[in-house]
Coordinates of C-alpha atoms and ligand atoms in Angstrom, one line a residue:
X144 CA 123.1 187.2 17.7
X145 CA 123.9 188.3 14.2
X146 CA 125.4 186.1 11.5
X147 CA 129.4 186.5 10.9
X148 CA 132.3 184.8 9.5
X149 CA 132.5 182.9 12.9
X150 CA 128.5 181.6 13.0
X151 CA 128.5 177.9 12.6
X152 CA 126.2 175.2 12.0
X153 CA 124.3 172.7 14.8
X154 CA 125.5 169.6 14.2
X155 CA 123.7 167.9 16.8
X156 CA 120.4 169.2 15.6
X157 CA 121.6 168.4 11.9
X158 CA 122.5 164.8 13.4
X159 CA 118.9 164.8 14.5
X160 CA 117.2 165.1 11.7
X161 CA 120.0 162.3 10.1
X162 CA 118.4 159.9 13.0
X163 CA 115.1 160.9 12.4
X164 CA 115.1 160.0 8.4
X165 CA 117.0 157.0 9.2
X166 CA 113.3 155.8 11.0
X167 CA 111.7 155.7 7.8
X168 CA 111.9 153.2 5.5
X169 CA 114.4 151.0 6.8
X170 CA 116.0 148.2 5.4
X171 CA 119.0 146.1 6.6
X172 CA 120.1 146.6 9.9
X173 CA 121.4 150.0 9.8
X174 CA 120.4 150.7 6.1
X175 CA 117.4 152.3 4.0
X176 CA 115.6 150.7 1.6
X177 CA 113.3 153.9 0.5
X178 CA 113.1 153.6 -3.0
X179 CA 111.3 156.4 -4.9
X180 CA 107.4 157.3 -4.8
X181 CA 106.9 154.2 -2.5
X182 CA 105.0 155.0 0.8
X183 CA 108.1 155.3 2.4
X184 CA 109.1 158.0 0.7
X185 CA 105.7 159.7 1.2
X186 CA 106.8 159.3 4.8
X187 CA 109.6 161.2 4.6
X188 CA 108.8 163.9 2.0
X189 CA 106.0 164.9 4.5
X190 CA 108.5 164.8 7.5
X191 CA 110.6 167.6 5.3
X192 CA 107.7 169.1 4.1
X193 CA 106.8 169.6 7.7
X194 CA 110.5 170.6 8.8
X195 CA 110.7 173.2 6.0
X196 CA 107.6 174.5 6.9
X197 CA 108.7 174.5 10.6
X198 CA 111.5 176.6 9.6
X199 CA 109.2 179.5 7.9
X200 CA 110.1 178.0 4.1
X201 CA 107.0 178.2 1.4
X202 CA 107.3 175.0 0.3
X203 CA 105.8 174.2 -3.7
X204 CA 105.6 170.8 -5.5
X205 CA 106.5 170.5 -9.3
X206 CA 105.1 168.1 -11.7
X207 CA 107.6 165.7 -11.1
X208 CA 107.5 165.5 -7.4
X209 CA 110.8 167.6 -7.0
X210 CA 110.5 169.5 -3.3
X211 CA 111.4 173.3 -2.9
X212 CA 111.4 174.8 0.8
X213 CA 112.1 178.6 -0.5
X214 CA 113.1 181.1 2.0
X215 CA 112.9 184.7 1.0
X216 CA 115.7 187.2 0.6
X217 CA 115.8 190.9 0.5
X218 CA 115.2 191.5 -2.8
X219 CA 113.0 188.9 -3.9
X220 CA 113.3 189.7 -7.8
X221 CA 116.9 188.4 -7.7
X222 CA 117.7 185.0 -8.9
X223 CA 117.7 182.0 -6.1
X224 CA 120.6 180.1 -5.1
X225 CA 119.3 175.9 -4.8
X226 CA 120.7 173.9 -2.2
X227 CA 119.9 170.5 -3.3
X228 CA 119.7 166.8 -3.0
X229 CA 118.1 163.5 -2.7
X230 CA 116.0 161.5 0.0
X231 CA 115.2 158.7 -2.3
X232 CA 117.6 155.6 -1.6
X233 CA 118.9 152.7 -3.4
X234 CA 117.1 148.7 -2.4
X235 CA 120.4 148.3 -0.1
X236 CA 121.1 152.3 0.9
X237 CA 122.6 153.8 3.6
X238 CA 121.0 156.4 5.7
X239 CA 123.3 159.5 4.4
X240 CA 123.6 159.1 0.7
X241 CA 121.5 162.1 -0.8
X242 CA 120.0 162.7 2.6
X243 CA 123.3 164.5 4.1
X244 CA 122.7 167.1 1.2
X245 CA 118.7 167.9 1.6
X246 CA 119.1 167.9 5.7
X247 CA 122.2 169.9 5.2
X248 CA 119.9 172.6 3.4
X249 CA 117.9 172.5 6.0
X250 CA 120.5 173.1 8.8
X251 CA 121.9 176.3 6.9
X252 CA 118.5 177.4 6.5
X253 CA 117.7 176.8 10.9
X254 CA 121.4 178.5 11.0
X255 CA 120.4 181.6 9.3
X256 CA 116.8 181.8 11.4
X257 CA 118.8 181.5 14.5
X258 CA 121.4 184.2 13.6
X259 CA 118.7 186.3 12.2
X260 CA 119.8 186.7 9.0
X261 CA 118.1 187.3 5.7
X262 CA 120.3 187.0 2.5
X263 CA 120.0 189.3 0.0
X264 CA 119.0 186.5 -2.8
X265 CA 116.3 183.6 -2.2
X266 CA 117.3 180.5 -1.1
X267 CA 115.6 177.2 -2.0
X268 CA 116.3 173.9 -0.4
X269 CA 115.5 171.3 -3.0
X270 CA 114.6 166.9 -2.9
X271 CA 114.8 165.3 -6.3
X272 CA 112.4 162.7 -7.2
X273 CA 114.2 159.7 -7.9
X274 CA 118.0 160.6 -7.8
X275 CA 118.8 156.8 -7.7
X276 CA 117.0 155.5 -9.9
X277 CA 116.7 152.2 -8.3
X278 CA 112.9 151.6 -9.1
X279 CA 112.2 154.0 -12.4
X280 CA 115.8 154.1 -14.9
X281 CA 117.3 156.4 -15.2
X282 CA 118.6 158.1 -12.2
X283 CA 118.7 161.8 -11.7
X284 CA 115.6 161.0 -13.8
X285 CA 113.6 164.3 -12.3
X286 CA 116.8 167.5 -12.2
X287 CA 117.2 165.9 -15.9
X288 CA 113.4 167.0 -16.8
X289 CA 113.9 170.2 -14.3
X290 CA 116.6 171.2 -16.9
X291 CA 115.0 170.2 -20.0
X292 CA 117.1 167.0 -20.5
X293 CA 114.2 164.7 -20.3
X294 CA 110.6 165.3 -21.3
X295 CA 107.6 165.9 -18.4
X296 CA 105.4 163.4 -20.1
X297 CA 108.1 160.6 -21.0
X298 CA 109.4 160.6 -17.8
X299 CA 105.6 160.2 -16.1
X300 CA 105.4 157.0 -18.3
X301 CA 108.4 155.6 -17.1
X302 CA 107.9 152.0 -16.0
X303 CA 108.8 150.3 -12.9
X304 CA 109.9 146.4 -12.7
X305 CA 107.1 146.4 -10.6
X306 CA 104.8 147.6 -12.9
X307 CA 104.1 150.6 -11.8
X308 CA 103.8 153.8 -13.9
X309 CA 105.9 156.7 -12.6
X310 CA 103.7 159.5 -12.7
X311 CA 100.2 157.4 -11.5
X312 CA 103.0 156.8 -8.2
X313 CA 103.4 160.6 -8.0
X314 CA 99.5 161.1 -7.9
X315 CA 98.9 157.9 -5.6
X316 CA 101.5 159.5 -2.5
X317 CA 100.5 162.7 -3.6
X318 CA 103.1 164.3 -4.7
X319 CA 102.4 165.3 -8.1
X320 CA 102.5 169.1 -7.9
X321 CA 101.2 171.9 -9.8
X322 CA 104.4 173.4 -10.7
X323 CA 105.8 173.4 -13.8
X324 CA 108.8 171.1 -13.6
X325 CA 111.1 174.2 -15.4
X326 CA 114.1 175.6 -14.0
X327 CA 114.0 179.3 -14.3
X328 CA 116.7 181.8 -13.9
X329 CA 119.3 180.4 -10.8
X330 CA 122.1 182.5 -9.0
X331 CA 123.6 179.0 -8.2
X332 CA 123.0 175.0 -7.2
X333 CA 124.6 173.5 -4.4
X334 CA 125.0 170.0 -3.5
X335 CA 126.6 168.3 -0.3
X336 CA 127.5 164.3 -1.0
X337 CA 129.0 161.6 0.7
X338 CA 131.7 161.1 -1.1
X339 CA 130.9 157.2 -1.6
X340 CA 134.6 156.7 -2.4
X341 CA 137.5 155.8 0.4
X342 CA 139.9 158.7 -1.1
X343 CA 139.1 161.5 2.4
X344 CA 138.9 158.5 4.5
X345 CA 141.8 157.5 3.9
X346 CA 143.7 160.4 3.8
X347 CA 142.4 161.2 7.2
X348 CA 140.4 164.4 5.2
X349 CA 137.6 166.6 6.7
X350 CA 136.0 167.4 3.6
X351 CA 136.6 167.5 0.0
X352 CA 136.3 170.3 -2.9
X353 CA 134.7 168.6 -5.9
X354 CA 136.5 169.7 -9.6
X355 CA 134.4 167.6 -11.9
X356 CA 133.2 163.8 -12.4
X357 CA 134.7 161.3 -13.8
X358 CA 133.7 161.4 -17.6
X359 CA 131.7 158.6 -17.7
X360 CA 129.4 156.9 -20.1
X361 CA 126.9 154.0 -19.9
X362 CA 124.3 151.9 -22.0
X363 CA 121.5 150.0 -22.0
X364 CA 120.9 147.7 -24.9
X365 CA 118.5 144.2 -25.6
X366 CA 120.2 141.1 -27.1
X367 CA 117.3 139.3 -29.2
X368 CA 117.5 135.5 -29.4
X369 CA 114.8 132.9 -29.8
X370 CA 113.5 130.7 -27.4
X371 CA 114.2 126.8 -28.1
X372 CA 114.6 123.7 -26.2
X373 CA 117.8 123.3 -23.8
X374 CA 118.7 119.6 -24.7
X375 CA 118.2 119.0 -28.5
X376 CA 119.1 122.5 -30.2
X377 CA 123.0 121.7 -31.6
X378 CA 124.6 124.5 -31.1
X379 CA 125.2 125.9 -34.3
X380 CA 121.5 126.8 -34.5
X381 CA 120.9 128.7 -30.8
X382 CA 120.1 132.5 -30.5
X383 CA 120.3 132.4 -26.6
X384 CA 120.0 136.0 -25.4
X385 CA 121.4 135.0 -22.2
X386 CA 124.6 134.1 -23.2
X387 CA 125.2 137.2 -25.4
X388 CA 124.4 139.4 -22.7
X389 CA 126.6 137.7 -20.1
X390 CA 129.0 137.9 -22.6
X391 CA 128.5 141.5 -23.0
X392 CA 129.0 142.4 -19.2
X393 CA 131.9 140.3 -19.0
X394 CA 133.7 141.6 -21.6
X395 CA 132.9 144.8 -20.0
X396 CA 134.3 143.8 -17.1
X397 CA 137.5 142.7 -19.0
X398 CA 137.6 146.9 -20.1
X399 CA 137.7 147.6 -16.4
X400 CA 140.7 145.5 -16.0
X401 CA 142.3 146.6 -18.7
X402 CA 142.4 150.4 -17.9
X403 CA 142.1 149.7 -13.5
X404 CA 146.1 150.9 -13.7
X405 CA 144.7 154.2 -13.9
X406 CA 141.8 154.1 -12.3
X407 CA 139.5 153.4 -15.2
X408 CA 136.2 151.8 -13.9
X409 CA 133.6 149.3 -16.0
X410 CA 130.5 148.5 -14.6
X411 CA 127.9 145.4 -15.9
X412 CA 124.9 146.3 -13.2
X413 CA 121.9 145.0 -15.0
X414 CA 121.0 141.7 -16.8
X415 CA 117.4 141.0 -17.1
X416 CA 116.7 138.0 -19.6
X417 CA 113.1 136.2 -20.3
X418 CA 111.9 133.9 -19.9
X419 CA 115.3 133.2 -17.5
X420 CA 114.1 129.4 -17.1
X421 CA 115.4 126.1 -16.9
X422 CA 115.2 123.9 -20.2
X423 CA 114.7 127.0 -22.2
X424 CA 117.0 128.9 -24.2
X425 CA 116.0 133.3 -23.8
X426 CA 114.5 135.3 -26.3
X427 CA 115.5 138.8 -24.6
X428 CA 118.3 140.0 -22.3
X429 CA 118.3 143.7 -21.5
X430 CA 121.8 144.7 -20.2
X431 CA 123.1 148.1 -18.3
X432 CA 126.8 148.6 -18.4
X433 CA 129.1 151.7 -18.0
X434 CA 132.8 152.9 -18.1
X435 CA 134.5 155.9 -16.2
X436 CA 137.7 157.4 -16.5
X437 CA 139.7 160.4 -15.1
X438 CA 140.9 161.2 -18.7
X439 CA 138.3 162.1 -20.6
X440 CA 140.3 160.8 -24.4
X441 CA 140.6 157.2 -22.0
X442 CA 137.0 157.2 -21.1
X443 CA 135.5 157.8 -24.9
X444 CA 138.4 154.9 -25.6
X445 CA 136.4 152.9 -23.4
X446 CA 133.1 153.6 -24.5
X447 CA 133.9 152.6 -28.1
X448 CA 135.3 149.4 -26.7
X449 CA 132.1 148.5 -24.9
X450 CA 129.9 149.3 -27.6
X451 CA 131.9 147.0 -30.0
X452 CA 131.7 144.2 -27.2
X453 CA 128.0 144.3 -27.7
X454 CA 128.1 143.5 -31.2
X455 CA 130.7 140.6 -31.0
X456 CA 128.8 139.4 -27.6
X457 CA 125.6 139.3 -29.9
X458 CA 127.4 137.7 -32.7
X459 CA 129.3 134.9 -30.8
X460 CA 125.4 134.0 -29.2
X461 CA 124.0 134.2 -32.3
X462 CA 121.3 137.1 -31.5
X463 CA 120.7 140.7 -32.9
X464 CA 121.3 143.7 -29.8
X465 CA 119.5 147.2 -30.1
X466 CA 120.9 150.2 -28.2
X467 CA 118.1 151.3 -26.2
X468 CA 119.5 154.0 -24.8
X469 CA 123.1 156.2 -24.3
X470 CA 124.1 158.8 -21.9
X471 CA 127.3 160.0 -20.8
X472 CA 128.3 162.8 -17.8
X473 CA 131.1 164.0 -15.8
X474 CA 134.2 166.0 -17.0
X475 CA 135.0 169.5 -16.3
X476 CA 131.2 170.7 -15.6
X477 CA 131.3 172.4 -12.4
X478 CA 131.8 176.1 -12.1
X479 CA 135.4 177.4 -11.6
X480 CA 134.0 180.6 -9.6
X481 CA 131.9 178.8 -7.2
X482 CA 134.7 175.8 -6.8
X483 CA 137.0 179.0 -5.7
X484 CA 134.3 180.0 -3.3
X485 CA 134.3 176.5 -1.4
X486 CA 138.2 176.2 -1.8
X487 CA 138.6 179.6 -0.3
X488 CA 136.1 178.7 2.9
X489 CA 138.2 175.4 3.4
X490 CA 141.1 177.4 3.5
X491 CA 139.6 180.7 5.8
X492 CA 138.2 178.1 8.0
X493 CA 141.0 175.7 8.6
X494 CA 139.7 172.6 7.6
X495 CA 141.9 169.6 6.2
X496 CA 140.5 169.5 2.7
X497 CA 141.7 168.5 -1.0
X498 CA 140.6 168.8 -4.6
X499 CA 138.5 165.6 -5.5
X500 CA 136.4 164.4 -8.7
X501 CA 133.2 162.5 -8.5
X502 CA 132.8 159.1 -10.1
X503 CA 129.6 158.9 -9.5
X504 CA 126.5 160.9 -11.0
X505 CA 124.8 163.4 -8.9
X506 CA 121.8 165.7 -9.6
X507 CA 124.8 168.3 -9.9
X508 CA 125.3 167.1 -13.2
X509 CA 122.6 168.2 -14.5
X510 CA 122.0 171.3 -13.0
X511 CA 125.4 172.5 -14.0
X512 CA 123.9 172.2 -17.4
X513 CA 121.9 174.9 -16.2
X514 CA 123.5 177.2 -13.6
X515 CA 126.7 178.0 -11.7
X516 CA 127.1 174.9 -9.7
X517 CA 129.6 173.1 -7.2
X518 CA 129.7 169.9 -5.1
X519 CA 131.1 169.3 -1.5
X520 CA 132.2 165.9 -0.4
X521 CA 131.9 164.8 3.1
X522 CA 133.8 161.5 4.0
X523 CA 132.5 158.0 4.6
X524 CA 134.0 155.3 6.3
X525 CA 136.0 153.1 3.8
X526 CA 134.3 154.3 1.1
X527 CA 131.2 152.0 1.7
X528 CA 128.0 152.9 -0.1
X529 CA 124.7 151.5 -1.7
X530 CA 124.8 149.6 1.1
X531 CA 123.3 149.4 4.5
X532 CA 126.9 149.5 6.4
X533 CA 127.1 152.8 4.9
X534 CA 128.4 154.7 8.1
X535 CA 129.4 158.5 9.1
X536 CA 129.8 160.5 12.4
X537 CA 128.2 163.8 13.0
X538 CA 132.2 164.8 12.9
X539 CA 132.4 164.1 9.4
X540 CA 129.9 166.7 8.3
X541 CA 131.1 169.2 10.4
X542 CA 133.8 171.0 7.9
X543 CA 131.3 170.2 5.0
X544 CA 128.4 171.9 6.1
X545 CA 129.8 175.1 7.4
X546 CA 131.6 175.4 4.1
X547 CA 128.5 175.0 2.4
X548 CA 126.8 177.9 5.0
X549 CA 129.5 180.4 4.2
X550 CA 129.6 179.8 0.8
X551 CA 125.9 179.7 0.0
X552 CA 125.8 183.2 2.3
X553 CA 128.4 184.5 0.5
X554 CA 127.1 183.9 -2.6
X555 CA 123.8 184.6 -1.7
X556 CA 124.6 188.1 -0.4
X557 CA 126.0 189.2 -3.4
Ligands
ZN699 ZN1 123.3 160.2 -3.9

């Protein structure tokens, strides 16, 4: 049948494959709880393994896991374009967060097979390892060492709260490829998201171009007390790393507040304190906080705030506090050409779009380190996500993934 600027997508048989991930590993009624390099993630890396297959992709495994289904192009010597995303969920995830964007690969790949079309550059559909980062920190842990943000050999001896080491979990499912986990030259990256945010639902949007992500930067640090009995110890002489950490994410909190007028976000997501018993005061708290604000002067505003909070929070409890660790993301990263190649199919194909910014991170992030890259958001009802009442039609993906088939084909025939 050809392919032309009127071929579109199957979204039943792209709202098949949605059903069909949504077997595996469930959680809550309705919800996933497929957390990274657990069994049920096996599951479901060999059900994509088999679909790529199934739609005549080579598929190769890298060091860290990561998944590429690569379908050839005419000139094979030309740099790829990546369609990527993640089939890893959060303990309380919904069934299309990440997932959308791998099984919307997939589609455009089944689209282009039906019409009989080979493009003139490679295409390669990617999964991440461990986009969430909901059992191994941090997230977007395995793009990060794909673009040489992160270390192969640190990130294999990350540790789980469940003890478990992050590459031996590789090995155990079998996943741990030959590959070198290396990005090499890359046309462009592509990534199709939920938007996990209520603006296009709200709006009564069918899709949404993404400009950039909310500068955004986050922390993890350990308060260091001493442990000592509950009743007798006056005050004057406690080091309770409890309190200084709930102090720290509260005060956070407090920075939220302070900038929510325009639309500044603070997050306390993580406070892990031991011994965490009754009649005992806690030597250790480890803490994960962050702040995100459209304007990027605002955000850095924000992050010196929250960095000073931990020093008064360890102070006022007494304790010392060591920054383990400090990233940051977002802003302006995304590539203006390829954004005007996603606007321009919204607009040739009729769809009710707008601009939008990510606040959250995405495997994007750091592969527009690397390459040309864009995002497109799909809507989700009221903005719910990271949890199990997550919820989409097949109608929402509809403008979404044939922008992303035009574009890619676009691009890719260049
Ligand atoms: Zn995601």
């Amino acid at each position: 049948m050809g392919f032309s600027a009127e071929t579109r997508v199957d979204l039943a048989r792209f709202w098949s494959t949605i059903e069909r991930s949504a077997d595996i590993g469930q959680g809550r009624p309705g919800g996933l709880a497929r957390l990274t390099l657990t069994d049920s993630d096996k599951e479901i890396r060999d059900q994509f393994v088999a679909w790529c297959q199934d739609a005549g992709l080579s598929v190769e495994i890298d060091e860290m896991g990561n998944i590429f289904g690569r379908r050839s192009g005419l000139d094979d010597s030309l740099a790829p374009i990546l369609i990527g995303s993640h089939l890893d969920t959060q303990i309380n995830g919904g069934r299309f967060d990440g997932i959308a964007g791998v099984l919307a690969g997939l589609e455009l790949v089944r689209s282009l097979n039906d019409a009989g079309h080979v493009t003139r550059r490679p295409i390669v559909i990617v999964d991440w390892t461990n986009e969430e980062g909901a059992r191994f920190s941090p997230p977007m842990v395995a793009s990060g060492v794909f673009v040489g943000s992160y270390g192969v050999d640190w990130a294999h001896d990350l540790i789980a709260d469940d003890g478990a080491r992050f590459g031996s979990e590789l090995e155990r499912i079998g996943y741990r490829g030959d590959l070198p986990c290396k990005a090499g030259d890359i046309d462009a990256y592509f990534e199709l998201h939920i938007e996990q945010g209520p603006i296009l639902d709200a709006e009564g949007r069918e899709v949404g171009v993404v400009t950039g992500g909310y500068p955004s930067y986050g922390m993890r640090v350990m308060f260091k007390g001493k442990t000592a009995h509950t009743g007798p110890t006056p005050m004057d002489l406690r080091h309770n790393a409890l309190i200084a950490g709930a102090r720290w994410l509260t005060a956070v909190d407090d920075i939220g507040w302070e900038f929510a007028v325009h639309d500044g976000k603070a997050t306390g997501s993580r406070l892990a304190a031991w011994p965490n018993k009754p009649g005992i005061l806690s030597e250790s708290a480890q803490c994960v906080a962050d702040v995100r604000h459209p304007d990027p002067i605002t955000a850095r505003v924000m992050a010196e705030k929250m960095r000073r909070a931990a020093q008064s929070a360890a102070a006022m409890a007494g304790c010392e506090v060591e920054v383990e660790d400090e990233w940051t993301w977002g802003g302006d990263i995304f590539d203006a050409d390829l954004i005007g190649l996603v606007r321009d199919e919204a607009v040739r194909q009729g769809w009710n779009w707008r601009d939008i910014q990510s606040q959250a991170g995405h495997d994007a992030y750091h592969m527009a380190t690397h390459c040309p890259t864009a995002m497109i958001f799909t809507p989700c009802k009221g903005g719910i996500t990271h949890n199990s009442e997550e919820n989409c039609d097949p109608e929402d993906f509809r403008a979404g993934l044939n922008m992303l088939l035009h574009a890619v084909v676009r691009r890719a025939d260049r």
